[in-house]
GROMACS .gro file of C-alpha atoms in nm:
model
  351
    1MET     CA    1   0.770   0.019   2.205
    2ARG     CA    2   0.402  -0.022   2.289
    3GLY     CA    3   0.140  -0.161   2.053
    4VAL     CA    4  -0.189  -0.350   2.032
    5VAL     CA    5  -0.136  -0.704   1.901
    6PHE     CA    6  -0.391  -0.969   1.802
    7ASP     CA    7  -0.233  -1.316   1.803
    8GLY     CA    8  -0.530  -1.491   1.643
    9LYS     CA    9  -0.697  -1.566   1.977
   10GLN     CA   10  -0.666  -1.262   2.202
   11VAL     CA   11  -0.564  -0.897   2.202
   12GLN     CA   12  -0.279  -0.771   2.415
   13VAL     CA   13  -0.111  -0.437   2.468
   14VAL     CA   14   0.260  -0.524   2.449
   15ARG     CA   15   0.570  -0.320   2.521
   16ASP     CA   16   0.834  -0.506   2.324
   17LEU     CA   17   0.746  -0.426   1.964
   18GLU     CA   18   1.024  -0.333   1.725
   19ILE     CA   19   0.991  -0.159   1.387
   20ARG     CA   20   1.243  -0.157   1.105
   21GLN     CA   21   1.378   0.164   0.948
   22PRO     CA   22   1.207   0.303   0.638
   23LEU     CA   23   1.313   0.165   0.301
   24PRO     CA   24   1.315   0.368  -0.025
   25GLY     CA   25   0.975   0.528  -0.071
   26GLU     CA   26   0.869   0.480   0.294
   27VAL     CA   27   0.810   0.702   0.593
   28LEU     CA   28   0.861   0.630   0.965
   29VAL     CA   29   0.589   0.799   1.173
   30ARG     CA   30   0.562   0.840   1.548
   31ILE     CA   31   0.194   0.790   1.620
   32ARG     CA   32   0.032   1.036   1.858
   33ALA     CA   33  -0.334   0.936   1.819
   34ALA     CA   34  -0.535   0.658   1.656
   35GLY     CA   35  -0.910   0.616   1.620
   36VAL     CA   36  -1.076   0.288   1.728
   37CYS     CA   37  -1.278   0.178   1.427
   38HIS     CA   38  -1.513  -0.118   1.401
   39SER     CA   39  -1.288  -0.261   1.127
   40ASP     CA   40  -1.019  -0.319   1.388
   41LEU     CA   41  -1.270  -0.501   1.607
   42ALA     CA   42  -1.388  -0.698   1.302
   43VAL     CA   43  -1.041  -0.849   1.269
   44VAL     CA   44  -1.065  -0.969   1.627
   45ASP     CA   45  -1.413  -1.126   1.588
   46GLY     CA   46  -1.329  -1.278   1.250
   47THR     CA   47  -1.560  -1.071   1.033
   48ILE     CA   48  -1.250  -0.947   0.847
   49PRO     CA   49  -1.016  -1.240   0.789
   50PHE     CA   50  -0.653  -1.133   0.845
   51PRO     CA   51  -0.333  -1.324   0.916
   52ALA     CA   52  -0.198  -1.319   1.271
   53PRO     CA   53  -0.010  -1.209   1.468
   54VAL     CA   54  -0.095  -0.857   1.359
   55VAL     CA   55  -0.051  -0.509   1.497
   56LEU     CA   56  -0.395  -0.348   1.479
   57GLY     CA   57  -0.503   0.005   1.393
   58HIS     CA   58  -0.557   0.185   1.066
   59GLU     CA   59  -0.679   0.537   1.150
   60GLY     CA   60  -0.397   0.748   1.287
   61ALA     CA   61  -0.197   1.068   1.286
   62GLY     CA   62   0.147   1.160   1.410
   63VAL     CA   63   0.481   1.319   1.337
   64VAL     CA   64   0.732   1.211   1.074
   65GLU     CA   65   1.051   1.077   1.235
   66ALA     CA   66   1.244   0.964   0.927
   67VAL     CA   67   1.200   0.918   0.554
   68GLY     CA   68   1.351   0.669   0.317
   69PRO     CA   69   1.539   0.755  -0.002
   70GLY     CA   70   1.323   0.920  -0.268
   71VAL     CA   71   1.065   1.070  -0.029
   72THR     CA   72   1.040   1.446  -0.076
   73HIS     CA   73   0.684   1.555   0.007
   74VAL     CA   74   0.732   1.518   0.384
   75VAL     CA   75   1.032   1.569   0.611
   76PRO     CA   76   1.103   1.485   0.978
   77GLY     CA   77   0.887   1.700   1.203
   78ASP     CA   78   0.591   1.726   0.963
   79HIS     CA   79   0.248   1.638   1.102
   80VAL     CA   80   0.074   1.373   0.890
   81ALA     CA   81  -0.255   1.190   0.876
   82LEU     CA   82  -0.223   0.833   0.755
   83SER     CA   83  -0.435   0.660   0.493
   84THR     CA   84  -0.462   0.286   0.452
   85LEU     CA   85  -0.422   0.310   0.076
   86ALA     CA   86  -0.078   0.182  -0.018
   87ASN     CA   87  -0.147   0.215  -0.389
   88CYS     CA   88   0.132   0.188  -0.642
   89GLY     CA   89   0.065   0.513  -0.830
   90ALA     CA   90   0.157   0.362  -1.165
   91CYS     CA   91  -0.113   0.113  -1.267
   92ALA     CA   92  -0.409   0.187  -1.492
   93ASP     CA   93  -0.647   0.240  -1.198
   94CYS     CA   94  -0.409   0.481  -1.026
   95ASP     CA   95  -0.356   0.663  -1.354
   96ARG     CA   96  -0.736   0.703  -1.387
   97GLY     CA   97  -0.756   0.860  -1.043
   98ARG     CA   98  -0.900   0.546  -0.880
   99PRO     CA   99  -0.634   0.452  -0.625
  100THR     CA  100  -0.884   0.254  -0.413
  101MET     CA  101  -0.898   0.004  -0.702
  102CYS     CA  102  -0.519  -0.046  -0.718
  103ARG     CA  103  -0.458  -0.420  -0.696
  104LYS     CA  104  -0.126  -0.368  -0.521
  105ALA     CA  105  -0.309  -0.189  -0.237
  106ILE     CA  106  -0.535  -0.483  -0.153
  107GLY     CA  107  -0.457  -0.804   0.032
  108MET     CA  108  -0.077  -0.781   0.044
  109PRO     CA  109   0.014  -0.728   0.413
  110GLY     CA  110   0.378  -0.668   0.499
  111GLN     CA  111   0.562  -0.757   0.818
  112PRO     CA  112   0.762  -0.451   0.930
  113PHE     CA  113   0.717  -0.530   1.301
  114SER     CA  114   0.898  -0.784   1.514
  115ARG     CA  115   0.928  -0.894   1.876
  116PRO     CA  116   1.227  -1.028   2.065
  117GLY     CA  117   1.316  -1.376   1.947
  118GLY     CA  118   1.260  -1.295   1.583
  119GLN     CA  119   0.880  -1.323   1.566
  120ARG     CA  120   0.751  -1.111   1.280
  121LEU     CA  121   0.409  -0.946   1.289
  122PHE     CA  122   0.178  -0.840   1.010
  123GLN     CA  123   0.070  -0.482   0.945
  124PHE     CA  124  -0.306  -0.427   0.937
  125ALA     CA  125  -0.435  -0.228   0.639
  126SER     CA  126  -0.079  -0.124   0.549
  127ASN     CA  127  -0.098   0.104   0.855
  128SER     CA  128  -0.101  -0.046   1.207
  129SER     CA  129  -0.153   0.282   1.387
  130PHE     CA  130  -0.204   0.113   1.729
  131ALA     CA  131   0.172   0.127   1.777
  132GLU     CA  132   0.401   0.402   1.894
  133ARG     CA  133   0.574   0.399   1.557
  134THR     CA  134   0.484   0.259   1.219
  135VAL     CA  135   0.629   0.253   0.868
  136VAL     CA  136   0.407   0.337   0.571
  137LYS     CA  137   0.450   0.397   0.202
  138ALA     CA  138   0.511   0.761   0.118
  139VAL     CA  139   0.177   0.792  -0.057
  140GLN     CA  140   0.000   0.707   0.273
  141ALA     CA  141   0.153   0.993   0.471
  142VAL     CA  142  -0.044   1.310   0.399
  143LYS     CA  143   0.098   1.634   0.535
  144ILE     CA  144  -0.152   1.835   0.739
  145PRO     CA  145  -0.134   2.177   0.910
  146SER     CA  146   0.031   2.156   1.251
  147ASP     CA  147  -0.255   2.353   1.412
  148ILE     CA  148  -0.501   2.062   1.374
  149PRO     CA  149  -0.511   1.859   1.696
  150LEU     CA  150  -0.371   1.516   1.622
  151THR     CA  151  -0.649   1.347   1.821
  152SER     CA  152  -0.891   1.495   1.567
  153ALA     CA  153  -0.664   1.462   1.263
  154ALA     CA  154  -0.639   1.086   1.326
  155LEU     CA  155  -0.998   1.045   1.208
  156LEU     CA  156  -0.925   1.196   0.866
  157GLY     CA  157  -0.762   0.872   0.754
  158CYS     CA  158  -1.067   0.646   0.777
  159ALA     CA  159  -1.397   0.770   0.919
  160VAL     CA  160  -1.386   1.100   0.735
  161LEU     CA  161  -1.237   0.969   0.410
  162THR     CA  162  -1.494   0.688   0.401
  163GLY     CA  163  -1.807   0.877   0.503
  164VAL     CA  164  -1.757   1.215   0.342
  165GLY     CA  165  -1.587   1.053   0.043
  166ALA     CA  166  -1.883   0.821  -0.013
  167VAL     CA  167  -2.106   1.126  -0.048
  168LEU     CA  168  -1.886   1.350  -0.256
  169ASN     CA  169  -1.689   1.099  -0.463
  170ARG     CA  170  -1.904   0.789  -0.505
  171ALA     CA  171  -2.266   0.899  -0.475
  172GLU     CA  172  -2.194   1.254  -0.598
  173VAL     CA  173  -2.481   1.394  -0.397
  174ASP     CA  174  -2.602   1.722  -0.545
  175ARG     CA  175  -2.762   2.035  -0.405
  176GLY     CA  176  -3.128   1.995  -0.317
  177GLU     CA  177  -3.125   1.614  -0.316
  178THR     CA  178  -3.256   1.387  -0.040
  179VAL     CA  179  -3.044   1.153   0.171
  180VAL     CA  180  -3.115   0.878   0.424
  181VAL     CA  181  -2.833   0.751   0.648
  182ILE     CA  182  -2.890   0.421   0.829
  183GLY     CA  183  -2.658   0.398   1.125
  184THR     CA  184  -2.494   0.705   1.290
  185GLY     CA  185  -2.164   0.568   1.418
  186GLY     CA  186  -1.834   0.717   1.309
  187ILE     CA  187  -1.895   0.649   0.939
  188GLY     CA  188  -2.261   0.750   0.945
  189LEU     CA  189  -2.189   1.084   1.110
  190ASN     CA  190  -1.942   1.161   0.834
  191VAL     CA  191  -2.196   1.067   0.570
  192LEU     CA  192  -2.433   1.313   0.739
  193GLN     CA  193  -2.181   1.595   0.728
  194GLY     CA  194  -2.080   1.503   0.374
  195ALA     CA  195  -2.445   1.539   0.271
  196ARG     CA  196  -2.464   1.874   0.450
  197ILE     CA  197  -2.146   1.997   0.275
  198ALA     CA  198  -2.284   1.876  -0.061
  199GLY     CA  199  -2.601   2.083  -0.009
  200ALA     CA  200  -2.856   1.803   0.033
  201LEU     CA  201  -3.195   1.949   0.125
  202THR     CA  202  -3.341   1.671   0.340
  203ILE     CA  203  -3.107   1.447   0.543
  204VAL     CA  204  -3.274   1.172   0.746
  205ALA     CA  205  -3.064   0.994   1.008
  206VAL     CA  206  -3.187   0.655   1.133
  207ASP     CA  207  -3.044   0.488   1.444
  208THR     CA  208  -3.203   0.262   1.702
  209ASN     CA  209  -3.033   0.459   1.980
  210PRO     CA  210  -3.233   0.778   2.052
  211ALA     CA  211  -2.942   0.921   2.246
  212LYS     CA  212  -2.765   0.979   1.915
  213GLU     CA  213  -3.016   1.235   1.789
  214GLU     CA  214  -2.841   1.545   1.917
  215THR     CA  215  -2.510   1.449   1.762
  216ALA     CA  216  -2.670   1.344   1.435
  217ARG     CA  217  -2.843   1.677   1.402
  218ARG     CA  218  -2.521   1.863   1.484
  219PHE     CA  219  -2.350   1.684   1.195
  220GLY     CA  220  -2.623   1.765   0.946
  221ALA     CA  221  -2.940   1.559   0.996
  222THR     CA  222  -3.260   1.751   0.934
  223HIS     CA  223  -3.463   1.462   1.076
  224PHE     CA  224  -3.389   1.176   1.316
  225LEU     CA  225  -3.574   0.845   1.342
  226THR     CA  226  -3.522   0.534   1.553
  227SER     CA  227  -3.669   0.316   1.278
  228THR     CA  228  -3.682   0.327   0.900
  229ASP     CA  229  -4.061   0.287   0.924
  230GLY     CA  230  -4.108   0.664   0.935
  231VAL     CA  231  -3.889   0.755   0.635
  232ARG     CA  232  -4.183   0.747   0.390
  233GLU     CA  233  -4.372   0.998   0.599
  234ILE     CA  234  -4.084   1.244   0.544
  235LEU     CA  235  -4.003   1.137   0.188
  236PRO     CA  236  -4.326   0.994   0.040
  237THR     CA  237  -4.167   0.902  -0.296
  238GLY     CA  238  -3.841   0.781  -0.147
  239ALA     CA  239  -3.487   0.916  -0.124
  240ASP     CA  240  -3.234   1.005  -0.391
  241HIS     CA  241  -2.958   0.837  -0.186
  242VAL     CA  242  -2.970   0.585   0.096
  243PHE     CA  243  -2.645   0.498   0.276
  244GLU     CA  244  -2.631   0.169   0.467
  245CYS     CA  245  -2.364   0.219   0.736
  246VAL     CA  246  -2.432  -0.077   0.965
  247GLY     CA  247  -2.335  -0.386   0.767
  248HIS     CA  248  -2.662  -0.578   0.814
  249THR     CA  249  -2.797  -0.771   0.513
  250GLY     CA  250  -3.156  -0.694   0.607
  251LEU     CA  251  -3.078  -0.324   0.601
  252VAL     CA  252  -2.939  -0.358   0.250
  253ARG     CA  253  -3.288  -0.464   0.141
  254THR     CA  254  -3.435  -0.178   0.343
  255ALA     CA  255  -3.203   0.073   0.175
  256ILE     CA  256  -3.322  -0.043  -0.166
  257ASP     CA  257  -3.687  -0.027  -0.060
  258LEU     CA  258  -3.646   0.337   0.046
  259LEU     CA  259  -3.520   0.458  -0.292
  260ASP     CA  260  -3.702   0.699  -0.520
  261ARG     CA  261  -3.684   0.661  -0.898
  262HIS     CA  262  -3.326   0.691  -1.016
  263GLY     CA  263  -3.216   0.650  -0.653
  264GLN     CA  264  -2.892   0.502  -0.527
  265ALA     CA  265  -2.830   0.266  -0.237
  266ILE     CA  266  -2.468   0.301  -0.121
  267LEU     CA  267  -2.331   0.015   0.089
  268LEU     CA  268  -2.071   0.116   0.347
  269GLY     CA  269  -2.130  -0.125   0.638
  270MET     CA  270  -1.899  -0.426   0.648
  271THR     CA  271  -2.081  -0.760   0.640
  272ALA     CA  272  -1.924  -1.103   0.685
  273PRO     CA  273  -1.753  -1.220   0.365
  274THR     CA  274  -2.005  -1.498   0.308
  275ALA     CA  275  -2.319  -1.300   0.401
  276GLU     CA  276  -2.582  -1.261   0.129
  277ALA     CA  277  -2.860  -1.006   0.080
  278SER     CA  278  -3.174  -1.048  -0.125
  279PHE     CA  279  -3.407  -0.806  -0.300
  280PRO     CA  280  -3.660  -0.819  -0.589
  281PRO     CA  281  -3.477  -0.726  -0.914
  282ALA     CA  282  -3.798  -0.569  -1.048
  283ALA     CA  283  -3.753  -0.300  -0.784
  284MET     CA  284  -3.447  -0.176  -0.971
  285PHE     CA  285  -3.604  -0.114  -1.311
  286LEU     CA  286  -3.677   0.254  -1.252
  287ASP     CA  287  -3.309   0.340  -1.297
  288LYS     CA  288  -3.220   0.255  -0.939
  289SER     CA  289  -2.866   0.153  -0.847
  290ILE     CA  290  -2.676  -0.036  -0.578
  291LEU     CA  291  -2.325   0.104  -0.529
  292GLY     CA  292  -2.042  -0.057  -0.341
  293CYS     CA  293  -1.791   0.188  -0.201
  294ARG     CA  294  -1.438   0.116  -0.088
  295TYR     CA  295  -1.278   0.373   0.136
  296GLY     CA  296  -1.498   0.657   0.011
  297SER     CA  297  -1.359   0.618  -0.343
  298SER     CA  298  -1.093   0.848  -0.204
  299ARG     CA  299  -0.776   1.003  -0.339
  300PRO     CA  300  -0.613   1.055   0.004
  301GLN     CA  301  -0.340   1.302  -0.089
  302LYS     CA  302  -0.606   1.530  -0.243
  303ASP     CA  303  -0.902   1.454  -0.016
  304ILE     CA  304  -0.731   1.467   0.324
  305ALA     CA  305  -0.583   1.808   0.233
  306LEU     CA  306  -0.931   1.926   0.127
  307TYR     CA  307  -1.101   1.801   0.446
  308ALA     CA  308  -0.830   1.952   0.662
  309GLU     CA  309  -0.898   2.290   0.505
  310LEU     CA  310  -1.273   2.250   0.543
  311TYR     CA  311  -1.209   2.179   0.911
  312ARG     CA  312  -1.002   2.496   0.946
  313GLN     CA  313  -1.289   2.688   0.786
  314GLY     CA  314  -1.539   2.543   1.034
  315ARG     CA  315  -1.729   2.356   0.764
  316LEU     CA  316  -1.620   2.003   0.856
  317LEU     CA  317  -1.647   1.875   1.213
  318LEU     CA  318  -1.361   1.676   1.360
  319ASP     CA  319  -1.327   1.764   1.727
  320GLU     CA  320  -1.695   1.678   1.778
  321LEU     CA  321  -1.632   1.321   1.654
  322VAL     CA  322  -1.393   1.248   1.940
  323THR     CA  323  -1.616   1.136   2.224
  324GLU     CA  324  -1.340   0.995   2.446
  325THR     CA  325  -0.963   0.956   2.450
  326TYR     CA  326  -0.783   0.661   2.611
  327PRO     CA  327  -0.418   0.581   2.679
  328VAL     CA  328  -0.323   0.287   2.464
  329GLU     CA  329  -0.307   0.066   2.776
  330ASP     CA  330  -0.685   0.108   2.800
  331PHE     CA  331  -0.754  -0.046   2.460
  332ALA     CA  332  -0.997  -0.303   2.609
  333MET     CA  333  -1.212  -0.022   2.750
  334ALA     CA  334  -1.201   0.169   2.422
  335ALA     CA  335  -1.305  -0.140   2.229
  336GLU     CA  336  -1.594  -0.213   2.463
  337ASP     CA  337  -1.718   0.147   2.440
  338ALA     CA  338  -1.708   0.123   2.060
  339GLU     CA  339  -1.886  -0.210   2.051
  340GLN     CA  340  -2.162  -0.083   2.281
  341GLY     CA  341  -2.213   0.234   2.076
  342ARG     CA  342  -2.119   0.464   2.363
  343VAL     CA  343  -1.888   0.679   2.151
  344ALA     CA  344  -1.895   0.837   1.806
  345ARG     CA  345  -1.523   0.769   1.797
  346GLY     CA  346  -1.283   0.672   2.073
  347VAL     CA  347  -0.920   0.768   2.020
  348LEU     CA  348  -0.613   0.597   2.161
  349THR     CA  349  -0.326   0.826   2.257
  350PHE     CA  350   0.045   0.762   2.302
  351GLY     CA  351   0.180   0.989   2.571
   0.00000   0.00000   0.00000
């Protein structure tokens, strides 16, 4: 079968991947669509250290082909969106409703893929959706209505969970509050629509690319700026919430500087593991906070179902996120478009 493989030096679209059958508590999914996220590209450029060879992809949707013993919530033929969260469901964090903190869901890549000759390949983010088929833990396969286009549903598993979840679950933005979003890529756009859904009154989008204004406003921005310099003209006392969606250490400092009293800076952009940011601690004494946020503090089985229903009601935008679709053979073009900021989200398809 076809898949996108990074061998530690280069990326190739191969045709000789093999996948094992599902074990107890696992689901075999035929992938129909997979979003191209900057996290996949960050594995290739080394920003996210990951063992190789690895099958890339972590934002996908498809159709269940088989289930292992003990799986009852999905059956062959069901449409599913995949999360990256292979949490155990039994530890203290899972029991508290914090599956993103499950230690068994972090840093333990399996090797369900192989190539002729016996070479085994790692699975990225417990998912590897850049393959025609993948095996995931049952908790990662979330049943969705079959009337949601799979090219759109693919984005539920990362961009939407992370961006909307950061607003609703982590920051808990309330009605009438003010929000600044720095960076309007796939994650930033979902932060914007999360703020809109939450009822934020003023939502300022900041992106250096002026061509992104129309899309940002469609997703919920009430104002658009190409620099953070103008934020104080709109919000003289600062913002209740500032989301940094780029992953630039200088913008972390900027996010803190833009806060009002009792404000929160929420860090979503992925920096290099050794990167450091600086800020004056005295700036935090008026009850300001810096919040990390992993995967939108999500509970995928609950949240994906909620977002799917919001989409069906017309309250959450999915189709509008998909700027371009590409056959998997055109991964290089999709990656370049993502790196150059030409797309909100590009989606690979498996015909």
